[in-house]
Coordinates of N, CA and C and ligand atoms in Angstrom, one line a residue:
X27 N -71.6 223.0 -122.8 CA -71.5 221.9 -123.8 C -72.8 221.3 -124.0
X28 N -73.2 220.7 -125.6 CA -74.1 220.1 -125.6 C -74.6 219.0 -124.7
X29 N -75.8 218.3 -124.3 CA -75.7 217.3 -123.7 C -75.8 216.3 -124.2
X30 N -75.2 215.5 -124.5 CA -75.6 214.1 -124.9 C -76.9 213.3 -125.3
X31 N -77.0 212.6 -126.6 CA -78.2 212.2 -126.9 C -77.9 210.6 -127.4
X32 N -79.1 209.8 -126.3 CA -78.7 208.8 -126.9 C -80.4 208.1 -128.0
X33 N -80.1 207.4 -128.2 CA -80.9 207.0 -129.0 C -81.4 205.5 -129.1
X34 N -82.5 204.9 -128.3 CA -82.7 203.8 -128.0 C -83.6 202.8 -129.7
X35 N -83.1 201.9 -130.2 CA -83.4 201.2 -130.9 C -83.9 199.7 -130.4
X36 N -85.0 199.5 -130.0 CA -85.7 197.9 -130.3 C -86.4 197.2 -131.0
X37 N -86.5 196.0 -130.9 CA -87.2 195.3 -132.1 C -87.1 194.0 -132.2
X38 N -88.0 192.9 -132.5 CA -87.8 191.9 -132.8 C -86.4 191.2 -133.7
X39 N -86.3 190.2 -133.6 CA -85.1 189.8 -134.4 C -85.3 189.8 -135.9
X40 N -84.0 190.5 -136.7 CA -83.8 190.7 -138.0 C -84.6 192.1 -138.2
X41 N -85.2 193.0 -138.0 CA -86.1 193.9 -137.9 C -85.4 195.2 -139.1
X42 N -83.9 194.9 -138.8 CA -83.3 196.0 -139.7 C -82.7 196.9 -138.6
X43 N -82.8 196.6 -137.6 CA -82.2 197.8 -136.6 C -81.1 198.4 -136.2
X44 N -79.9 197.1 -137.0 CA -78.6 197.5 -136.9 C -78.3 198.1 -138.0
X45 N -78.9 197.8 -139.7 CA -78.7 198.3 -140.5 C -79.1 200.0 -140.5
X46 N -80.2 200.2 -139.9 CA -80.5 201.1 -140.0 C -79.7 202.4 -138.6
X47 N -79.8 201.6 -137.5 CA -78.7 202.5 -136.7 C -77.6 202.9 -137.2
X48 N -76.8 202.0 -137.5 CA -75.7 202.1 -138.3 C -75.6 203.8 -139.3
X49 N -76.7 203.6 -140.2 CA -76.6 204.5 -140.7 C -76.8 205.9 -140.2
X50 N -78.0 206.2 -139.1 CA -78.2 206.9 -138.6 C -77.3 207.7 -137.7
X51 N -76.8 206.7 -137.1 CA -74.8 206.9 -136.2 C -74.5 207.9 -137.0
X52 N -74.1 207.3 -138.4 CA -72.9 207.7 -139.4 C -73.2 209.1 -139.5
X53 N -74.5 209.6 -140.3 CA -75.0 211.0 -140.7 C -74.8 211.7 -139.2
X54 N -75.3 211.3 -138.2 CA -75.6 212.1 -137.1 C -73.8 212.4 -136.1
X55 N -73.1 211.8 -136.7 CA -71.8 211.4 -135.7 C -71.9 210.7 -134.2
X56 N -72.8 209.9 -134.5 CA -73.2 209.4 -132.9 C -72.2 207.4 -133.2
X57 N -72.2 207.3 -132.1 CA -71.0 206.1 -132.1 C -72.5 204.9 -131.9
X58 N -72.2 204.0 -132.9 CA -73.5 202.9 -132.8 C -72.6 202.0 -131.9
X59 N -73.8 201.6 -130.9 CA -73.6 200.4 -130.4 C -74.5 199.2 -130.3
X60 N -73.5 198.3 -130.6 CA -74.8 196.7 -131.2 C -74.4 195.8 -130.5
X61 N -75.6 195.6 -129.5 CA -75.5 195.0 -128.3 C -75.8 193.8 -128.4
X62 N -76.8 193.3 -129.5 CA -76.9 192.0 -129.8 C -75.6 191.5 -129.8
X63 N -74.4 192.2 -130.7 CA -73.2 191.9 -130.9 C -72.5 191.0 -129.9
X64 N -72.5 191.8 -128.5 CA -72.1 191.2 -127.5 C -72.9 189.9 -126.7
X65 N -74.0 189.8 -126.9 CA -74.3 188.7 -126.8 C -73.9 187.5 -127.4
X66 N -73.7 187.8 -128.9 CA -73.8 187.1 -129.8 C -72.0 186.5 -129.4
X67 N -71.1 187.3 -129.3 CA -69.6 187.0 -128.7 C -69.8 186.3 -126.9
X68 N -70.8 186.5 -126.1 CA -70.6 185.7 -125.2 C -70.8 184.8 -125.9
X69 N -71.5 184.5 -126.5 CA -72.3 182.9 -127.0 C -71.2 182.4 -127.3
X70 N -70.4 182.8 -128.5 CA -69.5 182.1 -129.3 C -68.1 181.7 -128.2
X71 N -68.3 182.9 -127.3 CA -67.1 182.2 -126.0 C -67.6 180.6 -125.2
X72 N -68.7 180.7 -125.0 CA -69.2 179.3 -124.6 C -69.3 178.2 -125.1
X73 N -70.0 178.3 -126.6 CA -69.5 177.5 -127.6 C -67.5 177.1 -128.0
X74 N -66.9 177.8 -127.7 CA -65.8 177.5 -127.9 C -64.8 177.0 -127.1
X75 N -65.5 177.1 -125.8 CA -64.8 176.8 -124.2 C -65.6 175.3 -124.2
X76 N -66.4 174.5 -125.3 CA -67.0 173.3 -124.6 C -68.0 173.2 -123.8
X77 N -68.4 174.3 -123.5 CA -69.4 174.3 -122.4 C -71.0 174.3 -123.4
X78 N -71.8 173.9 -122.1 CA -73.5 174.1 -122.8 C -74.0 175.4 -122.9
X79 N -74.2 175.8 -124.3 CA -74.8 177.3 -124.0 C -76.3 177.4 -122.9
X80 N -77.0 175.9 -123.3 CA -78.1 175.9 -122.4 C -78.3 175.5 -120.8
X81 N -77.2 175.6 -120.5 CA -76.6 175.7 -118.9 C -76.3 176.9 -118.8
X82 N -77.1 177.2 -117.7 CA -77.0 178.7 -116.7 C -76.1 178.8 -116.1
X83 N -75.4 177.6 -115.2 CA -74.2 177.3 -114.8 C -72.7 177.6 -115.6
X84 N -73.2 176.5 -116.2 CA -72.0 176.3 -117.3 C -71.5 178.1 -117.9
X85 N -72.4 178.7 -118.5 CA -72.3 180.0 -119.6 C -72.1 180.7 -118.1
X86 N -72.8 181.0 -117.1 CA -72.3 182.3 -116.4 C -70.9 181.9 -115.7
X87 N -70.4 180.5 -115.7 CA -69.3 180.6 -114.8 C -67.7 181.4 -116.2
X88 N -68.4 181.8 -117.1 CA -66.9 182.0 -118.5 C -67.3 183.7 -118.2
X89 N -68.3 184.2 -116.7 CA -68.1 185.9 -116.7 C -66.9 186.4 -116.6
X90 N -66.1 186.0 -115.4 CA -64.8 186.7 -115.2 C -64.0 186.8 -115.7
X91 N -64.4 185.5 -117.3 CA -62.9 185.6 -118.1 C -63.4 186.1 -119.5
X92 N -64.3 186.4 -119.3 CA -64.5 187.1 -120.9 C -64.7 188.3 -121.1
X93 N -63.8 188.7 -121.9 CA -63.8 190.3 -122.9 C -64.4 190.3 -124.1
X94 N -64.8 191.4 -124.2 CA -65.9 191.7 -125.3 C -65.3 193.5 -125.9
X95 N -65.0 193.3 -127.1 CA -64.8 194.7 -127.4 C -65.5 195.1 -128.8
X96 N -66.6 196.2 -128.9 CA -66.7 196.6 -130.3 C -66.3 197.3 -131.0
X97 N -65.3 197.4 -131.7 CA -63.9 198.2 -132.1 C -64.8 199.1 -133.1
X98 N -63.9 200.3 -133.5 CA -64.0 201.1 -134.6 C -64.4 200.3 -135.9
X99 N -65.6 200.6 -136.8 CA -65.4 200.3 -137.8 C -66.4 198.6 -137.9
X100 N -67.0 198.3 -136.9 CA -68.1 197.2 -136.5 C -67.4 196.1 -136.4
X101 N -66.0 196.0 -136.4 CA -65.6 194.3 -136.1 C -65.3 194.2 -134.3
X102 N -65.6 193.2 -133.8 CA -66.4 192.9 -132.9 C -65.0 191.6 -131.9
X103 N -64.3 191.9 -131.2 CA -63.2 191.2 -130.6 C -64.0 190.2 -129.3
X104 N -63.4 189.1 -129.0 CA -63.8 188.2 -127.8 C -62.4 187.9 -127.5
X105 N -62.3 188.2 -126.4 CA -61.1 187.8 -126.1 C -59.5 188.3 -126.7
X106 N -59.9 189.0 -127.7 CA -58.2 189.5 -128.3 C -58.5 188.9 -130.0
X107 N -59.9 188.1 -130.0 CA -60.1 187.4 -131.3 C -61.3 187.9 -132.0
X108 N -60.8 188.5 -133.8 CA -61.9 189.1 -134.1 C -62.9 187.4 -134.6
X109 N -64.1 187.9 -134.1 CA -65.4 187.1 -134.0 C -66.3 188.0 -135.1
X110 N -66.2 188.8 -136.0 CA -67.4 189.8 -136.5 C -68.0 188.6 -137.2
X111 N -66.8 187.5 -137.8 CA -68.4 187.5 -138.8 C -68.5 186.0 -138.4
X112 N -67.8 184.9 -137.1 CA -68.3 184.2 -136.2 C -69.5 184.0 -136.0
X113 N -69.7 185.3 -135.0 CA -70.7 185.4 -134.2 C -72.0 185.6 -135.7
X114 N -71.9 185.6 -136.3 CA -73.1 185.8 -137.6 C -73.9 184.1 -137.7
X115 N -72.6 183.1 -137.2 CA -73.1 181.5 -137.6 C -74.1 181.0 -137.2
X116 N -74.9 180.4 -138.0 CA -76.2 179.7 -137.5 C -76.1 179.3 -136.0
X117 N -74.5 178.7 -135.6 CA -74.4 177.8 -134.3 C -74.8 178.8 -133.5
X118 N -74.2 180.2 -133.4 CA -74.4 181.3 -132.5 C -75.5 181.5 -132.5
X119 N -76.1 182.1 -133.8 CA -77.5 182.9 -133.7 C -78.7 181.5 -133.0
X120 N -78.4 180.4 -133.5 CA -79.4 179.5 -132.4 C -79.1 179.3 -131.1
X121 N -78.4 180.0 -130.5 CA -77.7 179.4 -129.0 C -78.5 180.6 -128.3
X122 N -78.2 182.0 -128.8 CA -78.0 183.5 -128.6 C -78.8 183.8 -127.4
X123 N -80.2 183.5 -127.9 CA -81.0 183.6 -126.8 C -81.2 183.3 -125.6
X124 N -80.4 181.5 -125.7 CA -80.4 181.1 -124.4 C -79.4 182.2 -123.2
X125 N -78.3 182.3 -124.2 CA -76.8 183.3 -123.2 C -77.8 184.9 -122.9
X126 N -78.7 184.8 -123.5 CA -79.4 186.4 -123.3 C -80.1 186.1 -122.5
X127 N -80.9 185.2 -121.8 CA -81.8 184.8 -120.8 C -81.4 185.2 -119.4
X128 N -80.4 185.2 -119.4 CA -79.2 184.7 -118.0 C -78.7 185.9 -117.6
X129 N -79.6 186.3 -116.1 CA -79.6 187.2 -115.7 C -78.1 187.6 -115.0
X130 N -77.3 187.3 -114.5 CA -76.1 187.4 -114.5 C -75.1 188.3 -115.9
X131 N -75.0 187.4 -116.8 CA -74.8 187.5 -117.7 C -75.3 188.8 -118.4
X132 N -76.4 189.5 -118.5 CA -77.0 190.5 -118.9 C -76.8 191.3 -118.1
X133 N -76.7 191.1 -116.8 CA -76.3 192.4 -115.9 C -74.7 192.4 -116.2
X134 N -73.9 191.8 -116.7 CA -72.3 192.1 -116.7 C -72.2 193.0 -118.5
X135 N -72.9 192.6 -119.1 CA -73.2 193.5 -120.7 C -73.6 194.7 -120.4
X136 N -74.9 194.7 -119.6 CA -75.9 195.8 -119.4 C -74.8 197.0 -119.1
X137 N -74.0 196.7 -118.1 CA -73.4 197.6 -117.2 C -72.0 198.3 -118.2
X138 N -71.8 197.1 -119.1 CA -70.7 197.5 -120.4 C -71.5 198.9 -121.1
X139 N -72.6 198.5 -121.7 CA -73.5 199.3 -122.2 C -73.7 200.7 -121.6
X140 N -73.9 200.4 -120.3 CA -74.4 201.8 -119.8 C -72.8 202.8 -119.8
X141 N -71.5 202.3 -119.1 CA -70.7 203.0 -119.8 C -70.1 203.6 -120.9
X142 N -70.3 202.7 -122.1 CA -70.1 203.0 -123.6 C -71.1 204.3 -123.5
X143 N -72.5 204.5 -123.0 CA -73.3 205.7 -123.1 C -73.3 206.7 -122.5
X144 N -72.1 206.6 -121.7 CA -71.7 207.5 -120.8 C -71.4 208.8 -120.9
X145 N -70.5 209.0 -122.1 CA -70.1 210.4 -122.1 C -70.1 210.4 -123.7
X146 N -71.0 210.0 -124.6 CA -71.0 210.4 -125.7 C -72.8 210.2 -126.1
X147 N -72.7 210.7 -127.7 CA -73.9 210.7 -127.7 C -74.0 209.0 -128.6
X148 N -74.9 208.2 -128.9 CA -75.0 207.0 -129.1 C -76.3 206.5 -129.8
X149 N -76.0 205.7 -130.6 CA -77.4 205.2 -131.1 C -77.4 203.5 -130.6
X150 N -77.9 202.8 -129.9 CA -77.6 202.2 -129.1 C -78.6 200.7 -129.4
X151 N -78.8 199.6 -130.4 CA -79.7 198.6 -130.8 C -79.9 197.5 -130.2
X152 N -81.3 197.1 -129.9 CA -81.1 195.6 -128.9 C -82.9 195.2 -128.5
X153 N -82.9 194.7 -127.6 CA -84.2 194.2 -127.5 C -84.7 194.9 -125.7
X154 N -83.4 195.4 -124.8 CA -84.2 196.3 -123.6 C -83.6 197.4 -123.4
X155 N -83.0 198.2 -124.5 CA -82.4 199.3 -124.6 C -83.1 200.2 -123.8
X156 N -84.7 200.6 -124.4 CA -85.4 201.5 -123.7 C -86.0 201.4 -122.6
X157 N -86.2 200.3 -122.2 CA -86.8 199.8 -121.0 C -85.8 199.4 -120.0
X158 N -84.7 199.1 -120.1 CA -83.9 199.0 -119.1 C -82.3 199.4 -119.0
X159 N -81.7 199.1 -120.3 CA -80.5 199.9 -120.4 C -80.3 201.6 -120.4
X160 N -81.0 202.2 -121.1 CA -80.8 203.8 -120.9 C -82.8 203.8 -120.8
X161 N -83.0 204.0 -119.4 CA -84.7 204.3 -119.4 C -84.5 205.9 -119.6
X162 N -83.6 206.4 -119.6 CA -83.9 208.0 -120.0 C -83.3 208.3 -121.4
X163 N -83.8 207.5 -121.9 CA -82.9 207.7 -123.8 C -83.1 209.0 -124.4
X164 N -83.1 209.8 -124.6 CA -83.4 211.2 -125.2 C -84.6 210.8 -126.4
X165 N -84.6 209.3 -127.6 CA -85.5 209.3 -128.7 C -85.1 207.5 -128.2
X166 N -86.7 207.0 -128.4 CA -87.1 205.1 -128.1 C -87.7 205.0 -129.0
X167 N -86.9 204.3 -130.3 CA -88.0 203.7 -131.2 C -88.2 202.6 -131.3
X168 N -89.2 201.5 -131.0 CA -89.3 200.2 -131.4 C -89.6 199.6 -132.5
X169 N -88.7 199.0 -133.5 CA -88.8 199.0 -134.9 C -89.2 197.5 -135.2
X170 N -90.3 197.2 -136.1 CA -90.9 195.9 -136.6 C -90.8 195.9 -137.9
X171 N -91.1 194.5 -138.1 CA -91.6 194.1 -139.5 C -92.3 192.6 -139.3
X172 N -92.8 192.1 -140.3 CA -93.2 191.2 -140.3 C -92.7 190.0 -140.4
X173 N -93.0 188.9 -139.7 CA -91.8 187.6 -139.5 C -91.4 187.5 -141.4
X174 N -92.4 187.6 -142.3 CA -91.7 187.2 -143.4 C -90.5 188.3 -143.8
X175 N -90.9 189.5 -143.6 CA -90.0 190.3 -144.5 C -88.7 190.2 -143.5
X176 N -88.6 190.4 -142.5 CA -87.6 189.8 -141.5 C -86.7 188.7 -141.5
X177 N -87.2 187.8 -142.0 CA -86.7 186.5 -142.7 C -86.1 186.4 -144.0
X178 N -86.7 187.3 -145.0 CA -86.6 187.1 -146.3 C -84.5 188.3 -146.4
X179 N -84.8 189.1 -145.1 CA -83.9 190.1 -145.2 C -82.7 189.3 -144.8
X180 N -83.1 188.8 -143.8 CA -81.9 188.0 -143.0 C -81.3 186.9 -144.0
X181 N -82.2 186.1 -144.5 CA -81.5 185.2 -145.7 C -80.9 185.8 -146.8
X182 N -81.3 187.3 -147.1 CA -80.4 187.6 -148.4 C -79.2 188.5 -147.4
X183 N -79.4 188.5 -146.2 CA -78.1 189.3 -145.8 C -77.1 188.6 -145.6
X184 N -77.8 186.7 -145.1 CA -76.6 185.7 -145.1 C -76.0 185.2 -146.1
X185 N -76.8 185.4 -147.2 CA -76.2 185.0 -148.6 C -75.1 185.8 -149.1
X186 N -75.8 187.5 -148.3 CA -74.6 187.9 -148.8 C -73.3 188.2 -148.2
X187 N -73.6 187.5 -146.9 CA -72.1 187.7 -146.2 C -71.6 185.8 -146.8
X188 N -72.1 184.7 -147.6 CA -71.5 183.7 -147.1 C -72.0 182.5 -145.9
X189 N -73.1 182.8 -145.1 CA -73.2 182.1 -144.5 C -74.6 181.7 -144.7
X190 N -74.3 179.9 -144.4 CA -75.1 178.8 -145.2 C -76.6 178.7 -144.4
X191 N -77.4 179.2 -144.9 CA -78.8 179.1 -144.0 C -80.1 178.9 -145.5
X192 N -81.1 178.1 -145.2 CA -81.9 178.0 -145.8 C -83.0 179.1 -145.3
X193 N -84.2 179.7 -146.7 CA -84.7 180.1 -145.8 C -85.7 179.8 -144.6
X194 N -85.8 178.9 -144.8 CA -86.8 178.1 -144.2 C -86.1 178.1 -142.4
X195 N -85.0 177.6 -142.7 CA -84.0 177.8 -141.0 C -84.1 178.7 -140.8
X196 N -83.5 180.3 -141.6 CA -84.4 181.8 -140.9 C -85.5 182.0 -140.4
X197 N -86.4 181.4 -141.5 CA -88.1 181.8 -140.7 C -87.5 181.1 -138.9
X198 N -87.3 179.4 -138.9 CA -87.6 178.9 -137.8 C -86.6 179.6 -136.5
X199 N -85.3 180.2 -136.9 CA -84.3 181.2 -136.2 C -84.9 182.2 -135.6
X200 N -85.9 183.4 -136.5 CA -86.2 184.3 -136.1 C -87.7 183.7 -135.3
X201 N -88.3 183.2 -135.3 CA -89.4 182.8 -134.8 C -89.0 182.3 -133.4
X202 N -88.0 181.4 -133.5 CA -87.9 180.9 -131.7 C -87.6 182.1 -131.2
X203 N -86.1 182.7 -131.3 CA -85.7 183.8 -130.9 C -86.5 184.9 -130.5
X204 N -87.3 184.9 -131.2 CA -88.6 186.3 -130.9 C -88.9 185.7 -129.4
X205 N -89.7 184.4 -129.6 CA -90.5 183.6 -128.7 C -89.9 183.5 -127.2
X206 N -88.2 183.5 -127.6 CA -87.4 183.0 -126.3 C -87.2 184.7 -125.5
X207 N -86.8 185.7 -126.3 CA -86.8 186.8 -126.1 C -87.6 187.5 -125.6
X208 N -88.9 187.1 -125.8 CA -90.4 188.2 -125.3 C -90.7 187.3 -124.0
X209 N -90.2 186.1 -123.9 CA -90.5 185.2 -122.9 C -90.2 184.9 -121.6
X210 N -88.7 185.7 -122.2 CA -87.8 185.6 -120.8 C -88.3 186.8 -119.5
X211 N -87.3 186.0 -118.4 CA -87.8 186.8 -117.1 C -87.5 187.9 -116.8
X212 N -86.1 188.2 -117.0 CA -85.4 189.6 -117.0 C -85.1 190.4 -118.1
X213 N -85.8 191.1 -118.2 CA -85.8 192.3 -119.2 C -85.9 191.4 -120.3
X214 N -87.3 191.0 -121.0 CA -87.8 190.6 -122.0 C -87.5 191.6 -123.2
X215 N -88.2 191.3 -124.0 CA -88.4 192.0 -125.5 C -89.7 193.0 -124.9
X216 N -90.1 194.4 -125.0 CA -91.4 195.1 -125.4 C -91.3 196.7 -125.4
X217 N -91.7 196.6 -126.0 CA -92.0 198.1 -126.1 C -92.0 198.7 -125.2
X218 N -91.1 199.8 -124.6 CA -91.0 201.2 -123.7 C -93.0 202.2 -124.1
X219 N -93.3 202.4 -122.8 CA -94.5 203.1 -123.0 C -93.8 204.5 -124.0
X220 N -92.8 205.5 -124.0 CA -92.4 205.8 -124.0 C -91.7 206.2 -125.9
X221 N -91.8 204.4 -126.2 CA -91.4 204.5 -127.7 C -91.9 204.7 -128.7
X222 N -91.6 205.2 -130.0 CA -92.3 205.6 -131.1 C -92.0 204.6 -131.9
X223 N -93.3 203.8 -132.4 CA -93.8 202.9 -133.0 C -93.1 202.6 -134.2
X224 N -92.5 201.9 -134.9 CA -92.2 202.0 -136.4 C -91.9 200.9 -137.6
X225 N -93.3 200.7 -138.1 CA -93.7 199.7 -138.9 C -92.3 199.9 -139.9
X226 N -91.3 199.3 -140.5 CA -90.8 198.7 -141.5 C -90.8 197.8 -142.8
X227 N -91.7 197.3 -142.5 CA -92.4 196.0 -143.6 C -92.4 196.1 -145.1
X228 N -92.6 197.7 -145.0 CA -93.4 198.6 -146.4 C -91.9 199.3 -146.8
X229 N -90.9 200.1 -145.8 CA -90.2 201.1 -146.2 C -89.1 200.2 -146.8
X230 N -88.0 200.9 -147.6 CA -86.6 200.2 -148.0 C -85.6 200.9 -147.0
X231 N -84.9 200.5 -146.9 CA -83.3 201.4 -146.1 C -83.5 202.7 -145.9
X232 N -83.6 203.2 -146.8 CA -83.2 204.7 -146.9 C -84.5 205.8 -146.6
X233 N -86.0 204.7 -146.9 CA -87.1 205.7 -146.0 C -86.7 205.3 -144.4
X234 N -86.8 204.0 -144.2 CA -86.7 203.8 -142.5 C -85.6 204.9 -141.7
X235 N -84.3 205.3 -142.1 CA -83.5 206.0 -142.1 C -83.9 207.0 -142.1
X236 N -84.9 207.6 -142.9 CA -85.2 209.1 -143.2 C -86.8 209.0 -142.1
X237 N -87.2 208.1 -141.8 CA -88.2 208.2 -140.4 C -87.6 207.9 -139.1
X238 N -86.4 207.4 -139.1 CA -86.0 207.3 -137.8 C -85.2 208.8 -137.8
X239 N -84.5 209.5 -138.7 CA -83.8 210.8 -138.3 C -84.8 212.1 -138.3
X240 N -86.1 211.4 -138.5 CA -87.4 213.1 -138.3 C -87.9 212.6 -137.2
X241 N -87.9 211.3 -136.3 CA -88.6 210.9 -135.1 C -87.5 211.6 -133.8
X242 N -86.1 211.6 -134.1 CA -85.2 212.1 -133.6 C -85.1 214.1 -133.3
X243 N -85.5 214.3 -134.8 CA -85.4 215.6 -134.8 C -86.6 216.3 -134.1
X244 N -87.7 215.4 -134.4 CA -89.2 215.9 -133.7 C -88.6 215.8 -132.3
X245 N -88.3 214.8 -132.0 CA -88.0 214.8 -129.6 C -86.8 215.6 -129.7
X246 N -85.7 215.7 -130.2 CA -84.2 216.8 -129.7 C -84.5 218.1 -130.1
X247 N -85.0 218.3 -131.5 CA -84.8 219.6 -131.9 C -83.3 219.6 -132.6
X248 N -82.6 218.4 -132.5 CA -81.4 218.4 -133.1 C -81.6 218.5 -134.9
X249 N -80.6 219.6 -135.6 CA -81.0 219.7 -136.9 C -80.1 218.6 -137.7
X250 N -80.7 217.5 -138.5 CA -79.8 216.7 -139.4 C -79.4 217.5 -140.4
X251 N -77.9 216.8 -140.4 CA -76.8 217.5 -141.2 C -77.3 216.9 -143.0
X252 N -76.8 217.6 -143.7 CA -77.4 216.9 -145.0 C -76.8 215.8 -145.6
X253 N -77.0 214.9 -145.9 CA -76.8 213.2 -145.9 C -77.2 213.2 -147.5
Ligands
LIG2 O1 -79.6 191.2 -135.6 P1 -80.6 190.3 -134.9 O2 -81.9 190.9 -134.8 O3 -80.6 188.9 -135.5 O4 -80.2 190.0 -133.4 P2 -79.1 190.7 -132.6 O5 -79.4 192.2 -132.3 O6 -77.7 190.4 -133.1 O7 -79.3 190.0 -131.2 C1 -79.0 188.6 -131.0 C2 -79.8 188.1 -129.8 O8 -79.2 188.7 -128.6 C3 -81.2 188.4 -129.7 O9 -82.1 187.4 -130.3 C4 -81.5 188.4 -128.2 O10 -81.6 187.1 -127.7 C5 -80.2 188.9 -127.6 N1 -80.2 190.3 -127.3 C6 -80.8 190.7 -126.1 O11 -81.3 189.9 -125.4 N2 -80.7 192.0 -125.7 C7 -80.1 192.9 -126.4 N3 -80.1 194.2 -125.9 C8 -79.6 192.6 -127.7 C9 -79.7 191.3 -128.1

């Protein structure tokens, strides 16, 4: 049988990484998984239990009772309750970082993660994919853009799901987030020696897509199907 390929996606916040996994998944039949996701559902469990997201205490004591599921089709369950487009709310996305900090808490996801990549092949998005969740990823790309275009995307992506952000709160959103992310102690934000670099700033959807599926084919040798 073939062996399994996973596919490590990182990157600063808003970068395009889930749009673009996403699609990659789809053409290649690999199952995306969006691990920000699950962060973003602990958060909104803490926020909804009353508790301080910025208590270490407080957020790791809701481990034992929280479920996290990423169902078919990207909607995203906490507890038996779909959260997809919840966990999108300014309240979440500014908490997010702090529930990602917490090493507890990352080792109870991480370990979700590493099963989900168990016996299939995976395109897998987040900020320590390559560096700590799958260190043997079969292809590591760390994907960028510039705080503005990263911002400018994220405001037209919330406008177009609905949710009320200026852009000016994106710039300051993705800016802390980067900051709290690259900052932290356990498994920060950075580049795998190991990953292939990939500017986005300049490309639209559909070139990033078409560089991330020739970065794949150059390390597997896997042939893409025509899309
Ligand atoms: O899509 P966006 O770039 O806004 O972020 P996300 O992938 O939904 O992740 C939300 C937050 O979760 C990040 O800002 C990180 O704080 C945290 N995260 C993480 O620490 N490790 C991961 N593997 C994925 C996300």
């Amino acid at each position: 049988m073939e062996k399994n390929i996973s596919v490590a996606i990182d990157g600063p916040a808003a970068a395009g990484k889930s749009t673009v996994a996403k699609k990659v998944a789809s053409i290649l039949g690999f199952t995306y998984i969006d691990t920000g996701a699950m962060y973003r559902a602990f958060t909104y469990a803490v926020i909804k239990a009353g508790l301080d997201p910025q208590s270490e205490a407080q957020s790791n004591s809701l481990i034992p009772s929280v479920s996290i599921e990423l169902a078919e089709g990207g909607k995203v369950f906490c507890n038996g309750e779909d959260v997809t487009r919840a966990i999108r709310e300014p309240l979440v996305s500014g908490n997010v970082s702090y529930i990602a900090s917490y090493k507890e808490i990352r080792l109870a996801m991480v370990d979700m993660q590493r099963k989900m990549a168990e016996s299939k092949s995976v395109v897998m998005d987040g900020r320590d994919i390559g560096t700590y969740v799958l260190p043997k990823a079969s292809v590591k790309i760390f994907q960028i853009a510039s705080v503005e275009t990263r911002a400018e995307r994220r405001f037209k992506e919330n406008q177009e799901k609905g949710i009320p952000t200026t852009y000016e709160e994106v710039v300051a959103d993705v800016k802390k987030r980067d900051y709290i992310d690259s900052h932290r102690a356990f498994a920060p934000l950075s580049q795998a020696e190991d990953a292939v670099a990939l500017d986005t700033s300049n490309l639209t959807i559909e070139e990033s897509v078409e560089a991330v599926l020739k970065i794949i084919a150059d390390k597997t040798g896997l042939e893409v199907p025509c899309h």
